[in-house]
mmCIF file of C-alpha atoms in Angstrom:
data_model
loop_
_atom_site.group_PDB
_atom_site.id
_atom_site.type_symbol
_atom_site.label_atom_id
_atom_site.label_comp_id
_atom_site.label_asym_id
_atom_site.label_seq_id
_atom_site.Cartn_x
_atom_site.Cartn_y
_atom_site.Cartn_z
ATOM 1 C CA MET A 1 7.938 1.053 18.843
ATOM 2 C CA THR A 2 8.664 4.685 18.544
ATOM 3 C CA ASN A 3 5.188 6.558 18.627
ATOM 4 C CA LEU A 4 4.828 10.784 16.730
ATOM 5 C CA THR A 5 2.097 12.488 17.017
ATOM 6 C CA ILE A 6 1.081 14.399 13.738
ATOM 7 C CA GLY A 7 -1.734 16.437 13.803
ATOM 8 C CA ASN A 8 -4.583 14.756 14.856
ATOM 9 C CA THR A 9 -3.014 11.169 14.772
ATOM 10 C CA ARG A 10 -0.481 9.120 16.984
ATOM 11 C CA ILE A 11 1.132 6.956 14.774
ATOM 12 C CA GLY A 12 4.027 4.330 15.646
ATOM 13 C CA TYR A 13 6.387 2.590 13.418
ATOM 14 C CA ARG A 14 9.257 -0.084 14.148
ATOM 15 C CA THR A 15 12.645 -0.330 12.196
ATOM 16 C CA GLU A 16 14.292 -3.745 11.392
ATOM 17 C CA GLY A 17 17.953 -3.885 10.038
ATOM 18 C CA SER A 18 20.945 -1.917 9.204
ATOM 19 C CA GLY A 19 21.687 0.528 6.098
ATOM 20 C CA PRO A 20 19.801 3.054 3.999
ATOM 21 C CA ALA A 21 16.169 3.828 4.958
ATOM 22 C CA LEU A 22 13.406 1.868 3.450
ATOM 23 C CA VAL A 23 10.020 2.708 4.256
ATOM 24 C CA LEU A 24 7.343 0.129 3.262
ATOM 25 C CA VAL A 25 3.412 2.180 3.368
ATOM 26 C CA HIS A 26 1.182 -0.239 4.103
ATOM 27 C CA GLY A 27 -2.202 -0.013 2.574
ATOM 28 C CA VAL A 28 -6.103 -0.877 3.817
ATOM 29 C CA GLY A 29 -6.158 -3.340 6.401
ATOM 30 C CA PRO A 30 -4.631 -3.638 10.000
ATOM 31 C CA GLY A 31 -1.252 -1.897 9.497
ATOM 32 C CA ALA A 32 2.089 -2.570 8.677
ATOM 33 C CA GLY A 33 2.125 -6.178 9.515
ATOM 34 C CA MET A 34 1.263 -7.094 6.114
ATOM 35 C CA TRP A 35 5.244 -6.815 5.281
ATOM 36 C CA ASP A 36 6.200 -9.332 8.047
ATOM 37 C CA ALA A 37 6.793 -12.002 5.839
ATOM 38 C CA LEU A 38 8.930 -10.045 3.495
ATOM 39 C CA VAL A 39 10.879 -7.899 5.767
ATOM 40 C CA ASP A 40 13.875 -10.048 6.131
ATOM 41 C CA ARG A 41 14.077 -9.952 2.273
ATOM 42 C CA PHE A 42 15.246 -6.275 2.074
ATOM 43 C CA SER A 43 16.664 -6.095 6.016
ATOM 44 C CA ASP A 44 19.978 -7.325 5.005
ATOM 45 C CA ARG A 45 20.389 -4.286 3.204
ATOM 46 C CA TYR A 46 18.665 -1.585 4.684
ATOM 47 C CA THR A 47 17.296 -0.467 7.629
ATOM 48 C CA VAL A 48 13.243 -0.967 7.022
ATOM 49 C CA ILE A 49 10.782 1.338 8.280
ATOM 50 C CA LEU A 50 7.296 -0.198 8.766
ATOM 51 C CA PRO A 51 5.151 2.240 9.644
ATOM 52 C CA ASP A 52 1.202 1.959 11.299
ATOM 53 C CA LEU A 53 -0.482 5.151 9.354
ATOM 54 C CA GLY A 54 -3.603 6.629 10.412
ATOM 55 C CA GLY A 55 -6.375 4.057 10.039
ATOM 56 C CA SER A 56 -4.514 1.269 11.003
ATOM 57 C CA ASP A 57 -5.333 -1.158 14.260
ATOM 58 C CA ALA A 58 -2.447 0.581 16.139
ATOM 59 C CA ALA A 59 -3.128 4.002 15.285
ATOM 60 C CA GLU A 60 -5.098 6.714 17.244
ATOM 61 C CA ASP A 61 -6.701 9.785 16.023
ATOM 62 C CA ASP A 62 -10.133 11.998 17.084
ATOM 63 C CA GLY A 63 -12.232 9.960 14.177
ATOM 64 C CA ALA A 64 -12.387 12.364 11.281
ATOM 65 C CA PRO A 65 -12.238 11.407 7.649
ATOM 66 C CA LEU A 66 -8.836 10.533 6.812
ATOM 67 C CA THR A 67 -6.971 12.426 3.824
ATOM 68 C CA ILE A 68 -4.056 10.940 1.705
ATOM 69 C CA GLU A 69 -2.535 14.236 1.872
ATOM 70 C CA ALA A 70 -2.442 13.779 6.031
ATOM 71 C CA LEU A 71 -0.933 10.108 5.442
ATOM 72 C CA ALA A 72 2.075 11.265 3.359
ATOM 73 C CA THR A 73 2.373 13.859 5.979
ATOM 74 C CA GLN A 74 2.784 10.730 8.402
ATOM 75 C CA VAL A 75 5.414 8.740 6.148
ATOM 76 C CA ASN A 76 7.684 12.226 5.887
ATOM 77 C CA ALA A 77 7.162 12.964 9.488
ATOM 78 C CA VAL A 78 8.538 9.144 10.214
ATOM 79 C CA ILE A 79 11.668 9.646 7.484
ATOM 80 C CA GLU A 80 12.860 13.083 9.408
ATOM 81 C CA ASP A 81 12.401 11.303 12.669
ATOM 82 C CA VAL A 82 14.369 8.368 11.415
ATOM 83 C CA GLY A 83 17.196 10.608 10.276
ATOM 84 C CA GLY A 84 15.421 12.925 7.975
ATOM 85 C CA GLY A 85 16.210 10.574 4.414
ATOM 86 C CA PRO A 86 16.418 10.679 1.790
ATOM 87 C CA ALA A 87 14.867 7.408 2.031
ATOM 88 C CA ASP A 88 13.086 4.913 -0.298
ATOM 89 C CA LEU A 89 10.167 4.543 -0.217
ATOM 90 C CA VAL A 90 7.431 1.521 -1.595
ATOM 91 C CA GLY A 91 3.580 1.783 -1.254
ATOM 92 C CA PHE A 92 0.720 -0.997 -1.442
ATOM 93 C CA SER A 93 -2.225 -0.703 -2.436
ATOM 94 C CA MET A 94 -3.618 2.463 -0.490
ATOM 95 C CA GLY A 95 -0.268 2.983 0.138
ATOM 96 C CA ALA A 96 1.155 3.504 -3.253
ATOM 97 C CA PRO A 97 -0.768 6.845 -3.065
ATOM 98 C CA THR A 98 -0.108 7.854 0.005
ATOM 99 C CA ALA A 99 3.720 6.906 -0.933
ATOM 100 C CA ALA A 100 3.804 8.968 -4.127
ATOM 101 C CA ALA A 101 2.069 11.823 -2.620
ATOM 102 C CA ALA A 102 4.783 11.754 0.101
ATOM 103 C CA ALA A 103 7.261 12.384 -2.830
ATOM 104 C CA ALA A 104 5.541 14.986 -4.315
ATOM 105 C CA LEU A 105 4.663 16.988 -0.300
ATOM 106 C CA ARG A 106 8.301 16.595 -0.026
ATOM 107 C CA PRO A 107 10.854 15.226 -2.750
ATOM 108 C CA GLY A 108 13.908 15.896 -0.400
ATOM 109 C CA LEU A 109 13.385 13.775 1.401
ATOM 110 C CA VAL A 110 12.738 10.481 -0.950
ATOM 111 C CA ARG A 111 15.542 8.836 -3.471
ATOM 112 C CA ARG A 112 13.441 6.304 -5.292
ATOM 113 C CA LEU A 113 9.617 5.611 -5.341
ATOM 114 C CA VAL A 114 8.059 2.134 -5.913
ATOM 115 C CA THR A 115 3.836 1.612 -6.469
ATOM 116 C CA VAL A 116 2.565 -1.370 -6.281
ATOM 117 C CA ALA A 117 -1.418 -1.718 -7.238
ATOM 118 C CA GLY A 118 -2.109 1.091 -6.721
ATOM 119 C CA LEU A 119 -4.450 4.430 -8.146
ATOM 120 C CA ALA A 120 -4.369 7.948 -8.776
ATOM 121 C CA HIS A 121 -7.615 8.507 -8.084
ATOM 122 C CA GLY A 122 -10.557 7.132 -7.101
ATOM 123 C CA GLY A 123 -13.469 7.333 -9.578
ATOM 124 C CA ASP A 124 -12.919 4.382 -11.442
ATOM 125 C CA GLU A 125 -16.924 3.011 -11.251
ATOM 126 C CA TYR A 126 -15.596 -0.715 -10.516
ATOM 127 C CA LEU A 127 -13.435 0.736 -7.548
ATOM 128 C CA ARG A 128 -16.853 2.419 -6.073
ATOM 129 C CA GLN A 129 -19.158 -0.398 -6.588
ATOM 130 C CA LEU A 130 -16.726 -2.711 -5.123
ATOM 131 C CA VAL A 131 -16.463 -0.367 -1.808
ATOM 132 C CA ASP A 132 -19.711 0.718 -1.992
ATOM 133 C CA ALA A 133 -20.475 -3.594 -1.531
ATOM 134 C CA TRP A 134 -18.055 -3.690 0.818
ATOM 135 C CA LEU A 135 -19.739 -0.646 3.014
ATOM 136 C CA GLY A 136 -23.005 -2.602 2.525
ATOM 137 C CA LEU A 137 -21.325 -5.655 4.572
ATOM 138 C CA THR A 138 -20.790 -3.824 7.543
ATOM 139 C CA GLY A 139 -23.455 -5.764 9.885
ATOM 140 C CA SER A 140 -21.871 -8.901 8.258
ATOM 141 C CA PRO A 141 -18.065 -9.495 9.355
ATOM 142 C CA GLU A 142 -18.009 -13.027 7.808
ATOM 143 C CA GLY A 143 -19.373 -11.463 4.436
ATOM 144 C CA PHE A 144 -16.513 -8.065 5.034
ATOM 145 C CA GLY A 145 -13.778 -10.288 5.014
ATOM 146 C CA ARG A 146 -14.775 -13.092 2.102
ATOM 147 C CA LEU A 147 -15.361 -10.260 -0.371
ATOM 148 C CA GLY A 148 -11.522 -9.046 0.692
ATOM 149 C CA THR A 149 -10.297 -12.495 0.474
ATOM 150 C CA LEU A 150 -12.303 -13.063 -3.191
ATOM 151 C CA THR A 151 -11.146 -9.851 -4.219
ATOM 152 C CA SER A 152 -7.582 -9.800 -3.377
ATOM 153 C CA PHE A 153 -6.091 -13.095 -4.907
ATOM 154 C CA THR A 154 -6.560 -15.113 -8.197
ATOM 155 C CA PRO A 155 -8.381 -18.191 -7.982
ATOM 156 C CA PRO A 156 -5.371 -20.295 -8.433
ATOM 157 C CA PHE A 157 -3.230 -18.699 -5.849
ATOM 158 C CA LEU A 158 -6.500 -19.577 -3.634
ATOM 159 C CA ALA A 159 -6.836 -23.306 -4.759
ATOM 160 C CA GLY A 160 -3.033 -24.152 -4.079
ATOM 161 C CA LEU A 161 -3.514 -22.849 -0.376
ATOM 162 C CA GLY A 162 -6.779 -24.912 0.653
ATOM 163 C CA HIS A 163 -10.027 -23.916 2.103
ATOM 164 C CA GLU A 164 -8.333 -24.434 5.641
ATOM 165 C CA ALA A 165 -5.662 -21.618 4.457
ATOM 166 C CA VAL A 166 -8.070 -19.579 2.721
ATOM 167 C CA GLU A 167 -10.955 -19.796 5.569
ATOM 168 C CA GLN A 168 -8.054 -18.094 8.069
ATOM 169 C CA LEU A 169 -7.400 -14.666 5.827
ATOM 170 C CA HIS A 170 -11.021 -13.790 5.853
ATOM 171 C CA GLY A 171 -9.606 -11.730 9.440
ATOM 172 C CA PHE A 172 -7.244 -9.228 7.130
ATOM 173 C CA MET A 173 -10.625 -7.582 6.610
ATOM 174 C CA SER A 174 -12.883 -6.790 8.923
ATOM 175 C CA PRO A 175 -15.337 -4.042 9.201
ATOM 176 C CA THR A 176 -13.719 -2.116 12.064
ATOM 177 C CA ASP A 177 -14.171 1.811 11.871
ATOM 178 C CA ALA A 178 -10.972 2.028 10.762
ATOM 179 C CA ARG A 179 -11.372 -0.384 8.099
ATOM 180 C CA LEU A 180 -14.484 1.482 7.099
ATOM 181 C CA ARG A 181 -12.625 5.122 7.015
ATOM 182 C CA GLN A 182 -9.816 3.507 5.045
ATOM 183 C CA LEU A 183 -12.028 2.463 2.463
ATOM 184 C CA ASP A 184 -14.178 5.577 2.472
ATOM 185 C CA LEU A 185 -10.968 7.419 1.290
ATOM 186 C CA LEU A 186 -10.079 5.127 -1.008
ATOM 187 C CA ARG A 187 -13.073 6.479 -3.441
ATOM 188 C CA ARG A 188 -12.211 9.941 -2.605
ATOM 189 C CA LEU A 189 -8.515 9.993 -3.155
ATOM 190 C CA ASP A 190 -6.649 12.528 -6.026
ATOM 191 C CA ILE A 191 -2.940 12.711 -6.627
ATOM 192 C CA ARG A 192 -3.187 13.429 -10.069
ATOM 193 C CA GLU A 193 -1.974 16.809 -9.865
ATOM 194 C CA LEU A 194 0.685 15.779 -7.408
ATOM 195 C CA LEU A 195 1.851 13.301 -9.424
ATOM 196 C CA ARG A 196 2.963 16.067 -11.474
ATOM 197 C CA LYS A 197 5.573 17.089 -8.394
ATOM 198 C CA ILE A 198 7.239 13.498 -7.968
ATOM 199 C CA GLU A 199 11.127 13.832 -8.371
ATOM 200 C CA ALA A 200 12.128 10.490 -7.593
ATOM 201 C CA PRO A 201 12.954 8.374 -9.889
ATOM 202 C CA THR A 202 9.808 6.041 -9.626
ATOM 203 C CA LEU A 203 8.647 2.306 -10.469
ATOM 204 C CA VAL A 204 5.022 1.467 -11.200
ATOM 205 C CA ILE A 205 4.060 -2.830 -10.602
ATOM 206 C CA GLY A 206 0.835 -3.285 -12.111
ATOM 207 C CA CYS A 207 -0.776 -6.382 -11.592
ATOM 208 C CA THR A 208 -2.859 -8.313 -14.542
ATOM 209 C CA GLN A 209 -5.208 -10.027 -12.496
ATOM 210 C CA ASP A 210 -6.460 -7.508 -9.993
ATOM 211 C CA ARG A 211 -10.099 -7.556 -8.945
ATOM 212 C CA THR A 212 -9.274 -4.855 -6.009
ATOM 213 C CA VAL A 213 -7.831 -1.807 -8.086
ATOM 214 C CA PRO A 214 -7.966 -2.864 -11.590
ATOM 215 C CA VAL A 215 -4.692 -2.940 -13.315
ATOM 216 C CA ALA A 216 -5.780 0.087 -15.868
ATOM 217 C CA ASN A 217 -5.167 2.528 -12.564
ATOM 218 C CA HIS A 218 -1.675 0.923 -12.462
ATOM 219 C CA ARG A 219 -0.958 2.119 -15.873
ATOM 220 C CA GLU A 220 -2.803 5.460 -14.692
ATOM 221 C CA LEU A 221 -0.618 5.883 -12.360
ATOM 222 C CA ALA A 222 2.505 5.163 -14.012
ATOM 223 C CA ALA A 223 1.407 7.371 -17.575
ATOM 224 C CA GLY A 224 0.977 9.973 -14.698
ATOM 225 C CA ILE A 225 4.564 10.162 -13.281
ATOM 226 C CA ALA A 226 7.371 11.864 -15.729
ATOM 227 C CA GLY A 227 9.647 9.126 -16.374
ATOM 228 C CA SER A 228 8.798 6.181 -14.450
ATOM 229 C CA GLU A 229 9.304 2.939 -15.211
ATOM 230 C CA TYR A 230 6.377 0.524 -15.310
ATOM 231 C CA VAL A 231 6.300 -3.504 -14.840
ATOM 232 C CA GLU A 232 3.199 -6.005 -14.806
ATOM 233 C CA LEU A 233 3.478 -9.127 -13.073
ATOM 234 C CA ASP A 234 0.942 -11.642 -13.861
ATOM 235 C CA ALA A 235 -0.568 -11.914 -10.612
ATOM 236 C CA GLY A 236 -4.035 -11.080 -8.328
ATOM 237 C CA HIS A 237 -4.027 -7.799 -5.813
ATOM 238 C CA VAL A 238 -1.737 -8.939 -3.098
ATOM 239 C CA VAL A 239 1.167 -9.754 -5.226
ATOM 240 C CA PRO A 240 3.436 -9.906 -2.228
ATOM 241 C CA MET A 241 2.314 -13.126 -1.343
ATOM 242 C CA GLU A 242 1.273 -14.357 -4.582
ATOM 243 C CA ARG A 243 4.978 -13.437 -6.579
ATOM 244 C CA PRO A 244 7.163 -12.670 -3.854
ATOM 245 C CA ASP A 245 10.316 -13.435 -5.059
ATOM 246 C CA GLU A 246 9.688 -11.545 -7.995
ATOM 247 C CA PHE A 247 8.093 -8.716 -6.439
ATOM 248 C CA VAL A 248 11.423 -8.783 -4.217
ATOM 249 C CA ASP A 249 13.550 -9.186 -7.229
ATOM 250 C CA LEU A 250 12.160 -6.263 -9.121
ATOM 251 C CA ILE A 251 12.114 -3.247 -6.174
ATOM 252 C CA ARG A 252 15.825 -4.522 -5.030
ATOM 253 C CA ASP A 253 17.217 -4.460 -8.109
ATOM 254 C CA PHE A 254 15.192 -0.969 -8.393
ATOM 255 C CA LEU A 255 16.418 0.560 -5.219
ATOM 256 C CA ALA A 256 20.355 -1.085 -5.916
ATOM 257 C CA ARG A 257 20.814 1.630 -8.995
ATOM 258 C CA PRO A 258 22.952 4.679 -8.645
#
């Protein structure tokens, strides 16, 4: 693990594999561990870079509110620390606007950009209500985690996992101070102006059954990035778990283009 201090935040990142740089940007949750099941699917071709950004369990800061610009600056600092880029970026959920902002702020550091189940701003009323519901459950860790599970996956996927496995998913979302600050950022962020500055070829992946960040947000994000490609998968929010093969193939094919 390599550690960096950027502004008021101390973050870490790890690398797997060898080849061109590929940064996987996590969303709301504990951190880069969300990518662990898929790292081997990319590390045969890339140096996969896994940062734990501000608001993750591993990061340390002064407790100030998170901003998407600060997270994007952390991503770019990691790219520079690894070798200066240009790197490919893949951002999931809140990691999608983080990666998009990183590409907008430092175009020369980003070769290709992929956003997954993302959003351009937190003004969607459904999303506002969902975040408020989460924040209202801070006194009930079990309820907080169950709501996260219910909105992250489709009913058929949960049914296929079975009861015991589903019960184990609840721990991913817990009402820690870091998680609450991530959720607060989710409803405040707005990168619509930054989207105009993105120069990297961009693939936007939408999820038709997303009940965390509804698919209309994914489509709006794509519409804001000039020349972006847009594709939808029939999946819930956590598409890397629900449709891993299609998800990986889409990204590998897009990144392999000259």
